Amino acid sequence: MSINDDVSPGAPWDPRYQAAGPERLWPDEPTIRWLDLEAWHAAGVRTVLDAGCGDGKNLAALVRSGFHTIGADLSETALAQCAMFLRTLHFDGRYEFLPAGPLEHIGMPAGAVDAAICIDVLGHLPKPRPVLEEVARLIGAGGFLYASVFHPDDGSRLGPRMRSGNTSTEGWYLPSSPDAAHTEYYFCYYSQADAEQLFSLAGFEMVSLEPRTWFEPPHTGYRDEPHVHVSWFCLLRRR
């Protein structure tokens, strides 16, 4: 696998959130459920960035756990749906959103947050390192990052509408209800060694690296079949 430091914003996600209509694109159960949030509290974490917050399932879990949480996403529609979701949960004053934009250029001051999460984002970027370096800048030395990348056993790899990419670790996915441009979404599948290298080159020390498997129901317009995900979940500390 080649890991470089060019910017890669990825495919536009607004059409996917819009296609879901009044339904939420992703299920409500958070995918940070394996993270020990009490340990973050004990370590003095107060403010957390959700880099690629989508429509809010993980951001909601952070707010519910008592963190001041900042949501960032490329998709303006995702941010609007995230805000609506949090309002239905009657959360107030414990979160904020940054303007929609690429995660490579979030723009907050260095060291602005104590920790960050970046879930189901990096595996969709052909060049993820700039996002990690921006997150590292915002966390500052000693801060925590909880991130995920796709495992080679992820169910999408051999699933319907996935075509092979330029290497054996890459694929391009066409949603079950394509947009007018037939936009495809990039997937990269990481070996353990590749995941370790990705985070190390961006300035992170690995605390733990665990493969996690979970079932997900259909995602309206994006993947209409129930499916099983397998990802590496990585707890990291900024060097």
PDB file of C-alpha atoms in Angstrom:
ATOM      1  CA  MET A   1       0.000   0.000   0.000  1.00  0.00           C
ATOM      2  CA  SER A   2       1.238   3.474  -0.819  1.00  0.00           C
ATOM      3  CA  ILE A   3       0.652   6.104   1.879  1.00  0.00           C
ATOM      4  CA  ASN A   4       1.349   9.696   0.848  1.00  0.00           C
ATOM      5  CA  ASP A   5       0.424  13.170   1.974  1.00  0.00           C
ATOM      6  CA  ASP A   6      -1.682  14.593  -0.849  1.00  0.00           C
ATOM      7  CA  VAL A   7      -5.100  16.022  -0.058  1.00  0.00           C
ATOM      8  CA  SER A   8      -7.997  13.725  -0.908  1.00  0.00           C
ATOM      9  CA  PRO A   9     -11.452  15.007   0.035  1.00  0.00           C
ATOM     10  CA  GLY A  10     -13.270  11.872  -1.128  1.00  0.00           C
ATOM     11  CA  ALA A  11     -16.608  11.560  -2.925  1.00  0.00           C
ATOM     12  CA  PRO A  12     -19.462  13.958  -2.095  1.00  0.00           C
ATOM     13  CA  TRP A  13     -21.715  12.592   0.627  1.00  0.00           C
ATOM     14  CA  ASP A  14     -24.503  15.170   0.399  1.00  0.00           C
ATOM     15  CA  PRO A  15     -26.416  13.096  -2.226  1.00  0.00           C
ATOM     16  CA  ARG A  16     -26.405  10.059   0.077  1.00  0.00           C
ATOM     17  CA  TYR A  17     -27.838  11.959   3.051  1.00  0.00           C
ATOM     18  CA  GLN A  18     -30.386  13.658   0.792  1.00  0.00           C
ATOM     19  CA  ALA A  19     -31.435  10.330  -0.751  1.00  0.00           C
ATOM     20  CA  ALA A  20     -32.226   8.936   2.701  1.00  0.00           C
ATOM     21  CA  GLY A  21     -35.025  11.505   2.957  1.00  0.00           C
ATOM     22  CA  PRO A  22     -36.642  11.684   6.407  1.00  0.00           C
ATOM     23  CA  GLU A  23     -34.888   8.495   7.519  1.00  0.00           C
ATOM     24  CA  ARG A  24     -31.438   8.507   9.080  1.00  0.00           C
ATOM     25  CA  LEU A  25     -28.737   7.168   6.743  1.00  0.00           C
ATOM     26  CA  TRP A  26     -26.845   5.352   9.500  1.00  0.00           C
ATOM     27  CA  PRO A  27     -28.228   3.420  12.508  1.00  0.00           C
ATOM     28  CA  ASP A  28     -28.402   5.151  15.889  1.00  0.00           C
ATOM     29  CA  GLU A  29     -26.174   2.699  17.772  1.00  0.00           C
ATOM     30  CA  PRO A  30     -22.717   4.277  18.118  1.00  0.00           C
ATOM     31  CA  THR A  31     -19.660   2.614  16.660  1.00  0.00           C
ATOM     32  CA  ILE A  32     -17.508   3.976  19.491  1.00  0.00           C
ATOM     33  CA  ARG A  33     -19.140   1.549  21.907  1.00  0.00           C
ATOM     34  CA  TRP A  34     -15.800  -0.213  22.487  1.00  0.00           C
ATOM     35  CA  LEU A  35     -14.115   3.005  23.636  1.00  0.00           C
ATOM     36  CA  ASP A  36     -13.702   3.433  27.398  1.00  0.00           C
ATOM     37  CA  LEU A  37     -15.088   6.941  27.779  1.00  0.00           C
ATOM     38  CA  GLU A  38     -14.713   6.854  31.549  1.00  0.00           C
ATOM     39  CA  ALA A  39     -10.965   6.449  31.053  1.00  0.00           C
ATOM     40  CA  TRP A  40     -10.974   9.621  28.945  1.00  0.00           C
ATOM     41  CA  HIS A  41     -12.770  11.467  31.725  1.00  0.00           C
ATOM     42  CA  ALA A  42     -10.211  10.182  34.223  1.00  0.00           C
ATOM     43  CA  ALA A  43      -7.392  11.382  31.946  1.00  0.00           C
ATOM     44  CA  GLY A  44      -8.813  14.900  31.958  1.00  0.00           C
ATOM     45  CA  VAL A  45     -10.445  14.913  28.519  1.00  0.00           C
ATOM     46  CA  ARG A  46     -13.123  17.597  28.362  1.00  0.00           C
ATOM     47  CA  THR A  47     -13.451  18.686  24.717  1.00  0.00           C
ATOM     48  CA  VAL A  48     -13.657  16.139  21.878  1.00  0.00           C
ATOM     49  CA  LEU A  49     -13.667  16.629  18.104  1.00  0.00           C
ATOM     50  CA  ASP A  50     -15.775  14.254  16.015  1.00  0.00           C
ATOM     51  CA  ALA A  51     -13.967  14.445  12.655  1.00  0.00           C
ATOM     52  CA  GLY A  52     -16.491  13.138  10.140  1.00  0.00           C
ATOM     53  CA  CYS A  53     -19.491  13.205  12.455  1.00  0.00           C
ATOM     54  CA  GLY A  54     -22.056  12.289   9.759  1.00  0.00           C
ATOM     55  CA  ASP A  55     -25.610  12.388  11.079  1.00  0.00           C
ATOM     56  CA  GLY A  56     -24.547  12.112  14.670  1.00  0.00           C
ATOM     57  CA  LYS A  57     -24.640   8.651  16.238  1.00  0.00           C
ATOM     58  CA  ASN A  58     -21.141   8.887  17.737  1.00  0.00           C
ATOM     59  CA  LEU A  59     -21.336  12.590  18.512  1.00  0.00           C
ATOM     60  CA  ALA A  60     -24.509  11.924  20.489  1.00  0.00           C
ATOM     61  CA  ALA A  61     -22.735   9.246  22.524  1.00  0.00           C
ATOM     62  CA  LEU A  62     -19.953  11.691  23.403  1.00  0.00           C
ATOM     63  CA  VAL A  63     -22.394  14.421  24.442  1.00  0.00           C
ATOM     64  CA  ARG A  64     -24.420  11.936  26.470  1.00  0.00           C
ATOM     65  CA  SER A  65     -21.215  10.943  28.280  1.00  0.00           C
ATOM     66  CA  GLY A  66     -20.596  14.531  29.349  1.00  0.00           C
ATOM     67  CA  PHE A  67     -18.001  15.777  26.862  1.00  0.00           C
ATOM     68  CA  HIS A  68     -18.202  19.110  25.102  1.00  0.00           C
ATOM     69  CA  THR A  69     -18.204  17.859  21.523  1.00  0.00           C
ATOM     70  CA  ILE A  70     -17.360  19.605  18.249  1.00  0.00           C
ATOM     71  CA  GLY A  71     -18.747  18.129  15.024  1.00  0.00           C
ATOM     72  CA  ALA A  72     -16.949  18.500  11.697  1.00  0.00           C
ATOM     73  CA  ASP A  73     -17.974  17.022   8.353  1.00  0.00           C
ATOM     74  CA  LEU A  74     -17.575  17.562   4.616  1.00  0.00           C
ATOM     75  CA  SER A  75     -21.348  17.292   4.106  1.00  0.00           C
ATOM     76  CA  GLU A  76     -23.574  20.248   4.939  1.00  0.00           C
ATOM     77  CA  THR A  77     -26.632  17.976   4.811  1.00  0.00           C
ATOM     78  CA  ALA A  78     -25.052  15.569   7.309  1.00  0.00           C
ATOM     79  CA  LEU A  79     -24.388  18.417   9.732  1.00  0.00           C
ATOM     80  CA  ALA A  80     -27.978  19.641   9.438  1.00  0.00           C
ATOM     81  CA  GLN A  81     -29.313  16.142  10.078  1.00  0.00           C
ATOM     82  CA  CYS A  82     -26.907  15.710  12.990  1.00  0.00           C
ATOM     83  CA  ALA A  83     -28.158  18.922  14.592  1.00  0.00           C
ATOM     84  CA  MET A  84     -31.759  17.775  14.130  1.00  0.00           C
ATOM     85  CA  PHE A  85     -30.965  14.396  15.695  1.00  0.00           C
ATOM     86  CA  LEU A  86     -29.387  15.994  18.753  1.00  0.00           C
ATOM     87  CA  ARG A  87     -32.363  18.303  19.192  1.00  0.00           C
ATOM     88  CA  THR A  88     -34.675  15.285  19.300  1.00  0.00           C
ATOM     89  CA  LEU A  89     -32.521  13.961  22.145  1.00  0.00           C
ATOM     90  CA  HIS A  90     -32.948  17.279  23.997  1.00  0.00           C
ATOM     91  CA  PHE A  91     -29.215  17.921  24.218  1.00  0.00           C
ATOM     92  CA  ASP A  92     -28.540  21.610  24.665  1.00  0.00           C
ATOM     93  CA  GLY A  93     -25.372  23.651  24.996  1.00  0.00           C
ATOM     94  CA  ARG A  94     -22.930  20.749  25.104  1.00  0.00           C
ATOM     95  CA  TYR A  95     -21.981  20.622  21.434  1.00  0.00           C
ATOM     96  CA  GLU A  96     -21.185  22.824  18.456  1.00  0.00           C
ATOM     97  CA  PHE A  97     -20.627  22.391  14.738  1.00  0.00           C
ATOM     98  CA  LEU A  98     -17.958  23.765  12.450  1.00  0.00           C
ATOM     99  CA  PRO A  99     -18.902  24.933   8.939  1.00  0.00           C
ATOM    100  CA  ALA A 100     -19.009  22.104   6.394  1.00  0.00           C
ATOM    101  CA  GLY A 101     -15.646  21.603   4.748  1.00  0.00           C
ATOM    102  CA  PRO A 102     -12.770  19.189   4.127  1.00  0.00           C
ATOM    103  CA  LEU A 103     -11.321  17.590   7.217  1.00  0.00           C
ATOM    104  CA  GLU A 104      -7.821  18.346   5.957  1.00  0.00           C
ATOM    105  CA  HIS A 105      -8.433  22.017   6.754  1.00  0.00           C
ATOM    106  CA  ILE A 106     -10.606  22.206   9.873  1.00  0.00           C
ATOM    107  CA  GLY A 107      -9.000  25.489  10.834  1.00  0.00           C
ATOM    108  CA  MET A 108      -9.281  25.577  14.626  1.00  0.00           C
ATOM    109  CA  PRO A 109      -6.202  26.642  16.636  1.00  0.00           C
ATOM    110  CA  ALA A 110      -3.570  24.025  17.406  1.00  0.00           C
ATOM    111  CA  GLY A 111      -4.317  22.124  20.602  1.00  0.00           C
ATOM    112  CA  ALA A 112      -7.956  23.257  20.595  1.00  0.00           C
ATOM    113  CA  VAL A 113      -9.285  19.859  21.744  1.00  0.00           C
ATOM    114  CA  ASP A 114      -8.227  17.220  24.251  1.00  0.00           C
ATOM    115  CA  ALA A 115      -9.148  14.248  22.085  1.00  0.00           C
ATOM    116  CA  ALA A 116     -10.825  13.281  18.812  1.00  0.00           C
ATOM    117  CA  ILE A 117     -12.627  10.452  17.109  1.00  0.00           C
ATOM    118  CA  CYS A 118     -12.514   9.692  13.385  1.00  0.00           C
ATOM    119  CA  ILE A 119     -14.775   6.734  12.606  1.00  0.00           C
ATOM    120  CA  ASP A 120     -15.644   5.284   9.161  1.00  0.00           C
ATOM    121  CA  VAL A 121     -13.820   8.144   7.442  1.00  0.00           C
ATOM    122  CA  LEU A 122     -10.189   7.270   6.733  1.00  0.00           C
ATOM    123  CA  GLY A 123     -10.966   4.090   4.788  1.00  0.00           C
ATOM    124  CA  HIS A 124     -12.958   6.172   2.295  1.00  0.00           C
ATOM    125  CA  LEU A 125     -10.010   8.443   1.485  1.00  0.00           C
ATOM    126  CA  PRO A 126      -7.390   7.460  -1.106  1.00  0.00           C
ATOM    127  CA  LYS A 127      -4.981   9.748   0.761  1.00  0.00           C
ATOM    128  CA  PRO A 128      -5.952   9.887   4.439  1.00  0.00           C
ATOM    129  CA  ARG A 129      -2.730  11.213   5.917  1.00  0.00           C
ATOM    130  CA  PRO A 130      -3.594  14.950   5.608  1.00  0.00           C
ATOM    131  CA  VAL A 131      -6.756  14.380   7.677  1.00  0.00           C
ATOM    132  CA  LEU A 132      -4.761  12.603  10.363  1.00  0.00           C
ATOM    133  CA  GLU A 133      -2.132  15.330  10.420  1.00  0.00           C
ATOM    134  CA  GLU A 134      -4.810  18.010  10.823  1.00  0.00           C
ATOM    135  CA  VAL A 135      -6.437  16.059  13.650  1.00  0.00           C
ATOM    136  CA  ALA A 136      -3.021  15.599  15.256  1.00  0.00           C
ATOM    137  CA  ARG A 137      -2.457  19.362  15.097  1.00  0.00           C
ATOM    138  CA  LEU A 138      -5.786  20.056  16.784  1.00  0.00           C
ATOM    139  CA  ILE A 139      -5.236  17.508  19.554  1.00  0.00           C
ATOM    140  CA  GLY A 140      -1.711  18.470  20.494  1.00  0.00           C
ATOM    141  CA  ALA A 141       0.947  16.388  22.229  1.00  0.00           C
ATOM    142  CA  GLY A 142      -0.380  13.719  24.593  1.00  0.00           C
ATOM    143  CA  GLY A 143      -3.991  13.908  23.385  1.00  0.00           C
ATOM    144  CA  PHE A 144      -6.049  10.901  22.334  1.00  0.00           C
ATOM    145  CA  LEU A 145      -7.509   9.780  19.014  1.00  0.00           C
ATOM    146  CA  TYR A 146      -9.941   6.905  18.517  1.00  0.00           C
ATOM    147  CA  ALA A 147     -10.114   5.988  14.834  1.00  0.00           C
ATOM    148  CA  SER A 148     -11.145   3.170  12.526  1.00  0.00           C
ATOM    149  CA  VAL A 149     -10.098   1.792   9.150  1.00  0.00           C
ATOM    150  CA  PHE A 150     -11.625  -1.056   7.166  1.00  0.00           C
ATOM    151  CA  HIS A 151     -10.353  -4.590   7.816  1.00  0.00           C
ATOM    152  CA  PRO A 152      -9.732  -6.949   4.848  1.00  0.00           C
ATOM    153  CA  ASP A 153     -12.611  -9.140   6.095  1.00  0.00           C
ATOM    154  CA  ASP A 154     -15.169  -6.317   5.897  1.00  0.00           C
ATOM    155  CA  GLY A 155     -18.342  -7.529   4.193  1.00  0.00           C
ATOM    156  CA  SER A 156     -18.327  -4.722   1.633  1.00  0.00           C
ATOM    157  CA  ARG A 157     -15.222  -6.106  -0.045  1.00  0.00           C
ATOM    158  CA  LEU A 158     -17.016  -9.001  -1.727  1.00  0.00           C
ATOM    159  CA  GLY A 159     -20.476  -7.463  -1.583  1.00  0.00           C
ATOM    160  CA  PRO A 160     -22.706  -6.373  -4.460  1.00  0.00           C
ATOM    161  CA  ARG A 161     -21.811  -3.350  -6.625  1.00  0.00           C
ATOM    162  CA  MET A 162     -18.165  -3.306  -5.519  1.00  0.00           C
ATOM    163  CA  ARG A 163     -15.557  -3.241  -8.271  1.00  0.00           C
ATOM    164  CA  SER A 164     -11.847  -3.745  -7.828  1.00  0.00           C
ATOM    165  CA  GLY A 165      -9.552  -0.767  -7.538  1.00  0.00           C
ATOM    166  CA  ASN A 166      -5.982  -0.294  -8.706  1.00  0.00           C
ATOM    167  CA  THR A 167      -4.602  -2.594  -6.000  1.00  0.00           C
ATOM    168  CA  SER A 168      -5.890  -5.627  -4.134  1.00  0.00           C
ATOM    169  CA  THR A 169      -6.555  -3.455  -1.071  1.00  0.00           C
ATOM    170  CA  GLU A 170      -8.881  -1.013  -2.869  1.00  0.00           C
ATOM    171  CA  GLY A 171     -12.439  -1.043  -4.188  1.00  0.00           C
ATOM    172  CA  TRP A 172     -15.070   1.306  -5.610  1.00  0.00           C
ATOM    173  CA  TYR A 173     -18.660   0.977  -4.440  1.00  0.00           C
ATOM    174  CA  LEU A 174     -21.755   2.015  -6.409  1.00  0.00           C
ATOM    175  CA  PRO A 175     -24.731   2.698  -4.094  1.00  0.00           C
ATOM    176  CA  SER A 176     -27.924   0.679  -4.505  1.00  0.00           C
ATOM    177  CA  SER A 177     -29.704   3.865  -5.635  1.00  0.00           C
ATOM    178  CA  PRO A 178     -27.044   5.728  -7.623  1.00  0.00           C
ATOM    179  CA  ASP A 179     -27.155   9.464  -8.142  1.00  0.00           C
ATOM    180  CA  ALA A 180     -27.341  10.941 -11.647  1.00  0.00           C
ATOM    181  CA  ALA A 181     -23.548  10.942 -11.948  1.00  0.00           C
ATOM    182  CA  HIS A 182     -23.276   7.317 -10.763  1.00  0.00           C
ATOM    183  CA  THR A 183     -20.843   8.439  -8.076  1.00  0.00           C
ATOM    184  CA  GLU A 184     -18.738   5.602  -6.671  1.00  0.00           C
ATOM    185  CA  TYR A 185     -17.294   5.551  -3.153  1.00  0.00           C
ATOM    186  CA  TYR A 186     -13.748   4.537  -2.420  1.00  0.00           C
ATOM    187  CA  PHE A 187     -12.874   1.789   0.071  1.00  0.00           C
ATOM    188  CA  CYS A 188      -9.410   0.846   1.305  1.00  0.00           C
ATOM    189  CA  TYR A 189      -8.826  -2.304   3.366  1.00  0.00           C
ATOM    190  CA  TYR A 190      -5.902  -2.237   5.798  1.00  0.00           C
ATOM    191  CA  SER A 191      -3.741  -5.026   7.119  1.00  0.00           C
ATOM    192  CA  GLN A 192      -2.589  -4.600  10.710  1.00  0.00           C
ATOM    193  CA  ALA A 193       0.850  -3.476   9.506  1.00  0.00           C
ATOM    194  CA  ASP A 194      -0.667  -0.916   7.106  1.00  0.00           C
ATOM    195  CA  ALA A 195      -2.889   0.510   9.850  1.00  0.00           C
ATOM    196  CA  GLU A 196       0.055   0.814  12.226  1.00  0.00           C
ATOM    197  CA  GLN A 197       2.115   2.560   9.537  1.00  0.00           C
ATOM    198  CA  LEU A 198      -0.678   4.988   8.633  1.00  0.00           C
ATOM    199  CA  PHE A 199      -1.044   6.284  12.189  1.00  0.00           C
ATOM    200  CA  SER A 200       2.657   6.255  13.010  1.00  0.00           C
ATOM    201  CA  LEU A 201       3.537   8.417   9.989  1.00  0.00           C
ATOM    202  CA  ALA A 202       0.939  10.969  11.114  1.00  0.00           C
ATOM    203  CA  GLY A 203       2.526  11.346  14.548  1.00  0.00           C
ATOM    204  CA  PHE A 204       0.524   8.916  16.689  1.00  0.00           C
ATOM    205  CA  GLU A 205       1.584   6.222  19.131  1.00  0.00           C
ATOM    206  CA  MET A 206      -0.571   3.079  19.132  1.00  0.00           C
ATOM    207  CA  VAL A 207      -2.179   2.324  22.491  1.00  0.00           C
ATOM    208  CA  SER A 208      -4.407  -0.488  21.226  1.00  0.00           C
ATOM    209  CA  LEU A 209      -5.485  -1.941  17.883  1.00  0.00           C
ATOM    210  CA  GLU A 210      -8.454  -4.317  17.821  1.00  0.00           C
ATOM    211  CA  PRO A 211     -10.540  -5.867  15.003  1.00  0.00           C
ATOM    212  CA  ARG A 212     -14.262  -5.440  15.666  1.00  0.00           C
ATOM    213  CA  THR A 213     -17.176  -7.104  13.879  1.00  0.00           C
ATOM    214  CA  TRP A 214     -20.791  -5.910  13.902  1.00  0.00           C
ATOM    215  CA  PHE A 215     -24.024  -6.244  11.957  1.00  0.00           C
ATOM    216  CA  GLU A 216     -25.732  -3.287  10.318  1.00  0.00           C
ATOM    217  CA  PRO A 217     -29.210  -3.016   8.789  1.00  0.00           C
ATOM    218  CA  PRO A 218     -29.734  -1.546   5.309  1.00  0.00           C
ATOM    219  CA  HIS A 219     -28.809   2.099   4.674  1.00  0.00           C
ATOM    220  CA  THR A 220     -31.571   3.706   2.616  1.00  0.00           C
ATOM    221  CA  GLY A 221     -30.418   4.343  -0.939  1.00  0.00           C
ATOM    222  CA  TYR A 222     -26.800   3.548  -0.148  1.00  0.00           C
ATOM    223  CA  ARG A 223     -26.703  -0.149   0.735  1.00  0.00           C
ATOM    224  CA  ASP A 224     -30.108  -1.796   0.711  1.00  0.00           C
ATOM    225  CA  GLU A 225     -28.848  -5.146   2.014  1.00  0.00           C
ATOM    226  CA  PRO A 226     -28.144  -6.037   5.650  1.00  0.00           C
ATOM    227  CA  HIS A 227     -24.396  -6.490   6.015  1.00  0.00           C
ATOM    228  CA  VAL A 228     -21.530  -7.238   8.364  1.00  0.00           C
ATOM    229  CA  HIS A 229     -18.687  -4.803   8.949  1.00  0.00           C
ATOM    230  CA  VAL A 230     -15.193  -5.587  10.189  1.00  0.00           C
ATOM    231  CA  SER A 231     -12.874  -2.698  11.036  1.00  0.00           C
ATOM    232  CA  TRP A 232      -9.711  -2.019  12.952  1.00  0.00           C
ATOM    233  CA  PHE A 233     -10.481   0.242  15.921  1.00  0.00           C
ATOM    234  CA  CYS A 234      -7.387   2.080  17.089  1.00  0.00           C
ATOM    235  CA  LEU A 235      -6.789   3.980  20.322  1.00  0.00           C
ATOM    236  CA  LEU A 236      -3.887   6.361  19.773  1.00  0.00           C
ATOM    237  CA  ARG A 237      -1.942   8.998  21.636  1.00  0.00           C
ATOM    238  CA  ARG A 238      -0.440  12.041  19.941  1.00  0.00           C
ATOM    239  CA  ARG A 239       3.361  11.999  20.204  1.00  0.00           C
TER     240      ARG A 239
END
